[in-house]
């Protein structure tokens, strides 16, 4: 199976490097400067217990034109880079190509389906990594890709992808309920992102102040209500996980959205919070705290412009 990994950042770089190390046929689609560095210096993943360095095949969008289509496209860009990524991968997508996006939220699925139809599968990942210069640093043992047909069917395409992703140094799982899994991850991300960015601190600090815990729990309740209104209520264990994580006494837990905002970086505010607010209002679900968090992030983004 020929695999195109779009992006060699914290997510694509992590999973792509492991696929290369496992002997899979992998090409990274990156910008020219990044391609040159990958060819010259390789791609290093600083894992929890050791380092992994591979010398991957790297290409640019211009070089894809005229090449045969790939069997699998792993799309690991940020939501604000999605439109450009769609244009870039178009030459690499043939009638039998499967596209597995690893973005957050759900709106990207609809955008990709409008362009590529049923070649788009649902996909998500659980991984805690960051890009430090050109080095991908693993921050926790989480390292899972989950994917599946959006209609819940189990197809030969899914089985073929699973066979190629398994035994590559991370966990790969095919799900017959990928939409529910996508909603649950969105619920978790939105809850954590809203709590930490609206209240402006780590969980331990938020828990220590008056009304901190009650506000965090109210945000979790709003996010769960939106998911439930769309037919994808988070399982009790997932809701309990969100509540306990976001109210733990003394915890230094923050979110990537909060860290990005603290460092003056672009944030996926509309993909994760803005879209959830809209979907809540469509169903008549009150979401005042999620809306406030979304507005807070939009003010931040306006200040960066």
CSV table of C-alpha atoms in Angstrom, one decimal:
chain,number,residue,atom,x,y,z
A,1,UNK,CA,0.0,0.0,0.0
A,2,UNK,CA,1.4,3.4,-1.0
A,3,UNK,CA,0.8,5.9,1.8
A,4,UNK,CA,0.9,9.7,1.5
A,5,UNK,CA,1.3,11.4,4.9
A,6,UNK,CA,0.3,15.0,4.5
A,7,UNK,CA,2.4,17.1,6.9
A,8,UNK,CA,5.5,16.1,8.9
A,9,UNK,CA,4.5,17.9,12.1
A,10,UNK,CA,3.7,16.6,15.6
A,11,UNK,CA,1.1,14.1,14.4
A,12,UNK,CA,2.0,13.2,10.8
A,13,UNK,CA,5.7,13.1,11.7
A,14,UNK,CA,5.1,10.8,14.6
A,15,UNK,CA,2.9,8.2,12.9
A,16,UNK,CA,4.7,8.6,9.5
A,17,UNK,CA,8.1,8.0,11.0
A,18,UNK,CA,6.9,4.8,12.7
A,19,UNK,CA,5.4,3.6,9.4
A,20,UNK,CA,8.7,4.2,7.6
A,21,UNK,CA,10.6,2.4,10.3
A,22,UNK,CA,8.2,-0.6,9.9
A,23,UNK,CA,9.1,-0.8,6.2
A,24,UNK,CA,5.9,0.7,4.8
A,25,UNK,CA,5.8,2.5,1.5
A,26,UNK,CA,5.5,6.1,2.8
A,27,UNK,CA,5.9,9.5,1.2
A,28,UNK,CA,5.6,12.8,3.1
A,29,UNK,CA,3.9,15.7,1.4
A,30,UNK,CA,5.5,18.9,2.8
A,31,UNK,CA,6.7,22.3,1.7
A,32,UNK,CA,10.0,22.5,-0.2
A,33,UNK,CA,12.1,23.8,2.7
A,34,UNK,CA,10.8,21.0,4.9
A,35,UNK,CA,11.4,18.4,2.2
A,36,UNK,CA,15.0,19.5,1.8
A,37,UNK,CA,15.6,19.2,5.5
A,38,UNK,CA,14.0,15.7,5.7
A,39,UNK,CA,16.2,14.5,2.8
A,40,UNK,CA,19.3,15.9,4.4
A,41,UNK,CA,18.8,15.3,8.1
A,42,UNK,CA,16.0,12.7,8.3
A,43,UNK,CA,13.1,12.8,10.7
A,44,UNK,CA,13.7,12.3,14.4
A,45,UNK,CA,11.1,11.3,16.9
A,46,UNK,CA,12.2,11.7,20.5
A,47,UNK,CA,10.2,9.0,22.2
A,48,UNK,CA,9.8,8.5,25.9
A,49,UNK,CA,12.5,5.9,26.2
A,50,UNK,CA,14.6,6.3,23.0
A,51,UNK,CA,14.9,8.2,19.7
A,52,UNK,CA,13.8,7.1,16.3
A,53,UNK,CA,15.4,8.6,13.2
A,54,UNK,CA,14.3,7.7,9.7
A,55,UNK,CA,15.2,9.1,6.3
A,56,UNK,CA,11.8,9.4,4.6
A,57,UNK,CA,10.8,10.0,1.0
A,58,UNK,CA,9.5,13.6,0.8
A,59,UNK,CA,7.7,15.4,-2.0
A,60,UNK,CA,6.0,18.7,-2.6
A,61,UNK,CA,2.6,19.5,-4.2
A,62,UNK,CA,4.1,20.5,-7.5
A,63,UNK,CA,6.0,17.1,-7.7
A,64,UNK,CA,2.8,15.1,-7.2
A,65,UNK,CA,1.4,16.2,-10.5
A,66,UNK,CA,1.7,13.3,-13.0
A,67,UNK,CA,2.4,10.7,-10.3
A,68,UNK,CA,0.2,7.7,-9.9
A,69,UNK,CA,-2.4,8.0,-7.2
A,70,UNK,CA,-1.8,6.7,-3.7
A,71,UNK,CA,-3.7,4.0,-1.9
A,72,UNK,CA,-4.0,5.9,1.4
A,73,UNK,CA,-3.8,9.5,2.3
A,74,UNK,CA,-3.2,10.3,6.0
A,75,UNK,CA,-4.2,13.9,6.4
A,76,UNK,CA,-2.6,15.5,9.5
A,77,UNK,CA,-2.7,19.2,8.9
A,78,UNK,CA,-4.4,21.8,11.2
A,79,UNK,CA,-7.9,22.9,10.2
A,80,UNK,CA,-6.8,26.3,9.0
A,81,UNK,CA,-4.6,24.6,6.4
A,82,UNK,CA,-7.3,22.2,5.2
A,83,UNK,CA,-8.3,24.1,2.0
A,84,UNK,CA,-4.7,24.3,0.8
A,85,UNK,CA,-4.2,20.6,1.7
A,86,UNK,CA,-7.2,19.6,-0.4
A,87,UNK,CA,-5.8,21.4,-3.4
A,88,UNK,CA,-2.4,19.8,-2.8
A,89,UNK,CA,-3.5,16.2,-2.5
A,90,UNK,CA,-5.9,16.3,-5.5
A,91,UNK,CA,-3.4,14.9,-8.0
A,92,UNK,CA,-2.6,12.0,-5.6
A,93,UNK,CA,-6.2,10.9,-5.2
A,94,UNK,CA,-7.6,8.3,-7.5
A,95,UNK,CA,-10.9,6.4,-7.7
A,96,UNK,CA,-9.6,3.8,-5.2
A,97,UNK,CA,-7.7,6.1,-2.8
A,98,UNK,CA,-8.8,6.2,0.8
A,99,UNK,CA,-8.4,9.4,2.7
A,100,UNK,CA,-8.2,9.2,6.5
A,101,UNK,CA,-8.1,12.7,8.1
A,102,UNK,CA,-6.7,13.0,11.6
A,103,UNK,CA,-8.1,16.5,12.3
A,104,UNK,CA,-10.3,17.5,15.2
A,105,UNK,CA,-14.0,18.3,15.2
A,106,UNK,CA,-16.3,17.2,12.3
A,107,UNK,CA,-16.6,20.1,9.8
A,108,UNK,CA,-13.5,18.9,7.9
A,109,UNK,CA,-15.3,15.7,7.2
A,110,UNK,CA,-18.0,17.5,5.4
A,111,UNK,CA,-15.5,19.7,3.5
A,112,UNK,CA,-13.5,16.7,2.4
A,113,UNK,CA,-16.7,14.7,1.3
A,114,UNK,CA,-17.8,17.6,-0.9
A,115,UNK,CA,-14.5,17.2,-2.8
A,116,UNK,CA,-13.8,13.5,-2.6
A,117,UNK,CA,-17.1,11.8,-1.8
A,118,UNK,CA,-17.0,8.3,-0.3
A,119,UNK,CA,-13.2,8.1,-0.5
A,120,UNK,CA,-13.2,9.9,2.8
A,121,UNK,CA,-13.2,7.8,5.9
A,122,UNK,CA,-13.6,8.9,9.5
A,123,UNK,CA,-10.3,9.1,11.4
A,124,UNK,CA,-8.9,10.3,14.7
A,125,UNK,CA,-5.8,9.8,16.8
A,126,UNK,CA,-4.8,9.9,20.4
A,127,UNK,CA,-1.3,11.1,20.7
A,128,UNK,CA,0.5,13.7,22.8
A,129,UNK,CA,3.4,15.1,20.8
A,130,UNK,CA,4.9,18.4,20.0
A,131,UNK,CA,7.2,19.8,17.3
A,132,UNK,CA,10.5,21.1,18.7
A,133,UNK,CA,12.3,22.6,15.8
A,134,UNK,CA,12.2,19.7,13.3
A,135,UNK,CA,12.1,17.0,16.1
A,136,UNK,CA,8.8,15.4,17.1
A,137,UNK,CA,8.7,14.9,20.8
A,138,UNK,CA,6.5,12.3,22.4
A,139,UNK,CA,4.9,13.6,25.7
A,140,UNK,CA,2.9,10.6,26.8
A,141,UNK,CA,2.4,6.9,26.0
A,142,UNK,CA,-0.8,7.6,24.0
A,143,UNK,CA,-0.2,6.5,20.3
A,144,UNK,CA,-3.4,5.3,18.6
A,145,UNK,CA,-5.0,5.8,15.2
A,146,UNK,CA,-8.7,4.9,14.9
A,147,UNK,CA,-10.6,5.0,11.6
A,148,UNK,CA,-13.6,3.5,9.8
A,149,UNK,CA,-16.3,4.0,7.2
A,150,UNK,CA,-18.5,6.9,8.1
A,151,UNK,CA,-21.6,4.8,7.5
A,152,UNK,CA,-20.4,2.1,9.9
A,153,UNK,CA,-19.9,-0.6,7.4
A,154,UNK,CA,-16.8,-2.9,7.5
A,155,UNK,CA,-15.3,-2.9,4.0
A,156,UNK,CA,-12.3,-4.5,2.3
A,157,UNK,CA,-10.8,-1.1,2.2
A,158,UNK,CA,-10.9,-0.8,5.9
A,159,UNK,CA,-9.4,-4.2,6.4
A,160,UNK,CA,-6.6,-3.4,4.0
A,161,UNK,CA,-5.7,-0.2,5.7
A,162,UNK,CA,-5.8,-1.9,9.1
A,163,UNK,CA,-3.4,-4.6,7.9
A,164,UNK,CA,-0.9,-2.0,6.7
A,165,UNK,CA,-1.1,0.2,9.9
A,166,UNK,CA,-0.9,-2.6,12.4
A,167,UNK,CA,2.5,-3.7,13.9
A,168,UNK,CA,4.1,-0.4,13.0
A,169,UNK,CA,5.0,0.8,16.5
A,170,UNK,CA,1.6,2.3,17.5
A,171,UNK,CA,-2.0,1.0,18.0
A,172,UNK,CA,-4.3,1.0,15.0
A,173,UNK,CA,-8.0,0.2,15.4
A,174,UNK,CA,-10.8,0.0,12.9
A,175,UNK,CA,-14.2,1.1,14.3
A,176,UNK,CA,-17.7,0.4,13.1
A,177,UNK,CA,-18.8,3.5,15.1
A,178,UNK,CA,-16.4,6.1,14.0
A,179,UNK,CA,-18.9,9.0,14.1
A,180,UNK,CA,-19.6,8.3,17.7
A,181,UNK,CA,-15.8,8.2,18.4
A,182,UNK,CA,-15.3,11.5,16.6
A,183,UNK,CA,-18.0,13.1,18.6
A,184,UNK,CA,-16.6,11.8,21.9
A,185,UNK,CA,-13.1,13.1,21.1
A,186,UNK,CA,-14.6,16.4,20.0
A,187,UNK,CA,-16.5,16.6,23.3
A,188,UNK,CA,-13.3,16.0,25.3
A,189,UNK,CA,-11.3,18.5,23.3
A,190,UNK,CA,-13.9,21.2,23.4
A,191,UNK,CA,-14.5,20.8,27.1
A,192,UNK,CA,-10.8,21.0,28.0
A,193,UNK,CA,-10.1,23.8,25.5
A,194,UNK,CA,-13.0,25.9,26.7
A,195,UNK,CA,-12.2,25.4,30.4
A,196,UNK,CA,-8.5,26.3,30.1
A,197,UNK,CA,-8.8,29.2,27.6
A,198,UNK,CA,-11.9,30.8,29.1
A,199,UNK,CA,-10.5,30.6,32.7
A,200,UNK,CA,-6.9,31.1,31.7
A,201,UNK,CA,-5.0,28.6,33.7
A,202,UNK,CA,-4.1,25.0,34.4
A,203,UNK,CA,-6.6,22.7,36.0
A,204,UNK,CA,-5.1,22.9,39.5
A,205,UNK,CA,-5.3,26.6,39.5
A,206,UNK,CA,-8.9,26.6,38.2
A,207,UNK,CA,-9.9,24.1,40.8
A,208,UNK,CA,-8.4,26.1,43.6
A,209,UNK,CA,-10.4,29.3,43.1
A,210,UNK,CA,-14.1,29.9,43.9
A,211,UNK,CA,-16.5,28.8,41.2
A,212,UNK,CA,-13.6,27.2,39.2
A,213,UNK,CA,-14.8,23.6,39.6
A,214,UNK,CA,-18.5,24.5,39.1
A,215,UNK,CA,-17.7,26.4,35.9
A,216,UNK,CA,-15.6,23.5,34.5
A,217,UNK,CA,-18.4,21.0,35.2
A,218,UNK,CA,-20.9,23.3,33.6
A,219,UNK,CA,-18.8,23.5,30.4
A,220,UNK,CA,-18.5,19.7,30.3
A,221,UNK,CA,-22.3,19.5,30.6
A,222,UNK,CA,-22.9,21.9,27.8
A,223,UNK,CA,-20.5,20.0,25.4
A,224,UNK,CA,-22.1,16.7,26.4
A,225,UNK,CA,-25.6,18.1,25.7
A,226,UNK,CA,-24.6,19.2,22.2
A,227,UNK,CA,-23.3,15.8,21.4
A,228,UNK,CA,-26.4,14.1,22.8
A,229,UNK,CA,-28.7,16.4,20.8
A,230,UNK,CA,-27.0,15.2,17.6
A,231,UNK,CA,-27.5,11.6,18.6
A,232,UNK,CA,-24.0,10.9,20.0
A,233,UNK,CA,-24.2,11.2,23.7
A,234,UNK,CA,-20.8,10.6,25.3
A,235,UNK,CA,-20.5,7.3,27.2
A,236,UNK,CA,-20.7,7.7,31.0
A,237,UNK,CA,-17.0,6.7,31.3
A,238,UNK,CA,-16.0,9.4,28.8
A,239,UNK,CA,-18.0,12.1,30.6
A,240,UNK,CA,-16.5,11.0,34.0
A,241,UNK,CA,-13.0,11.1,32.5
A,242,UNK,CA,-13.6,14.7,31.3
A,243,UNK,CA,-15.0,15.8,34.6
A,244,UNK,CA,-12.3,14.2,36.7
A,245,UNK,CA,-9.5,15.5,34.4
A,246,UNK,CA,-10.8,19.0,34.4
A,247,UNK,CA,-11.4,19.2,38.2
A,248,UNK,CA,-8.4,17.4,39.6
A,249,UNK,CA,-6.9,19.1,42.6
A,250,UNK,CA,-3.3,20.2,42.1
A,251,UNK,CA,-3.2,19.1,38.5
A,252,UNK,CA,-0.9,21.0,36.1
A,253,UNK,CA,-2.9,19.8,33.1
A,254,UNK,CA,-3.5,22.2,30.3
A,255,UNK,CA,-4.6,21.8,26.7
A,256,UNK,CA,-2.8,22.3,23.4
A,257,UNK,CA,-5.2,25.1,22.6
A,258,UNK,CA,-4.3,26.9,25.8
A,259,UNK,CA,-0.6,26.4,25.2
A,260,UNK,CA,-0.9,27.7,21.6
A,261,UNK,CA,-2.7,30.8,22.8
A,262,UNK,CA,-0.2,31.4,25.6
A,263,UNK,CA,2.6,31.3,23.0
A,264,UNK,CA,0.9,33.6,20.6
A,265,UNK,CA,0.3,30.8,18.0
A,266,UNK,CA,-2.7,30.2,15.7
A,267,UNK,CA,-5.5,28.2,17.4
A,268,UNK,CA,-8.2,25.9,16.0
A,269,UNK,CA,-10.9,27.9,17.7
A,270,UNK,CA,-13.7,27.7,15.1
A,271,UNK,CA,-13.1,24.1,14.3
A,272,UNK,CA,-13.3,22.9,17.9
A,273,UNK,CA,-15.4,25.5,19.7
A,274,UNK,CA,-17.2,27.8,17.2
A,275,UNK,CA,-18.6,24.9,15.2
A,276,UNK,CA,-19.8,23.1,18.4
A,277,UNK,CA,-21.6,26.3,19.5
A,278,UNK,CA,-23.3,26.5,16.1
A,279,UNK,CA,-24.4,22.9,16.2
A,280,UNK,CA,-25.7,23.4,19.8
A,281,UNK,CA,-27.8,26.4,18.8
A,282,UNK,CA,-29.2,24.6,15.8
A,283,UNK,CA,-30.7,22.0,18.2
A,284,UNK,CA,-31.8,24.6,20.8
A,285,UNK,CA,-29.1,23.6,23.3
A,286,UNK,CA,-28.1,26.5,25.6
A,287,UNK,CA,-24.3,26.9,25.4
A,288,UNK,CA,-23.4,30.2,27.1
A,289,UNK,CA,-20.1,29.1,28.5
A,290,UNK,CA,-18.9,27.5,25.3
A,291,UNK,CA,-20.0,30.6,23.4
A,292,UNK,CA,-18.0,32.7,25.8
A,293,UNK,CA,-14.9,30.6,25.3
A,294,UNK,CA,-15.4,30.7,21.6
A,295,UNK,CA,-15.7,34.5,21.7
A,296,UNK,CA,-12.6,34.7,23.9
A,297,UNK,CA,-10.6,32.8,21.3
A,298,UNK,CA,-11.9,34.9,18.4
A,299,UNK,CA,-10.9,38.1,20.2
A,300,UNK,CA,-7.4,36.5,20.6
A,301,UNK,CA,-7.3,35.6,16.9
A,302,UNK,CA,-8.4,39.1,16.0
A,303,UNK,CA,-5.6,40.5,18.0
A,304,UNK,CA,-3.1,38.4,16.1
A,305,UNK,CA,-4.3,39.6,12.7
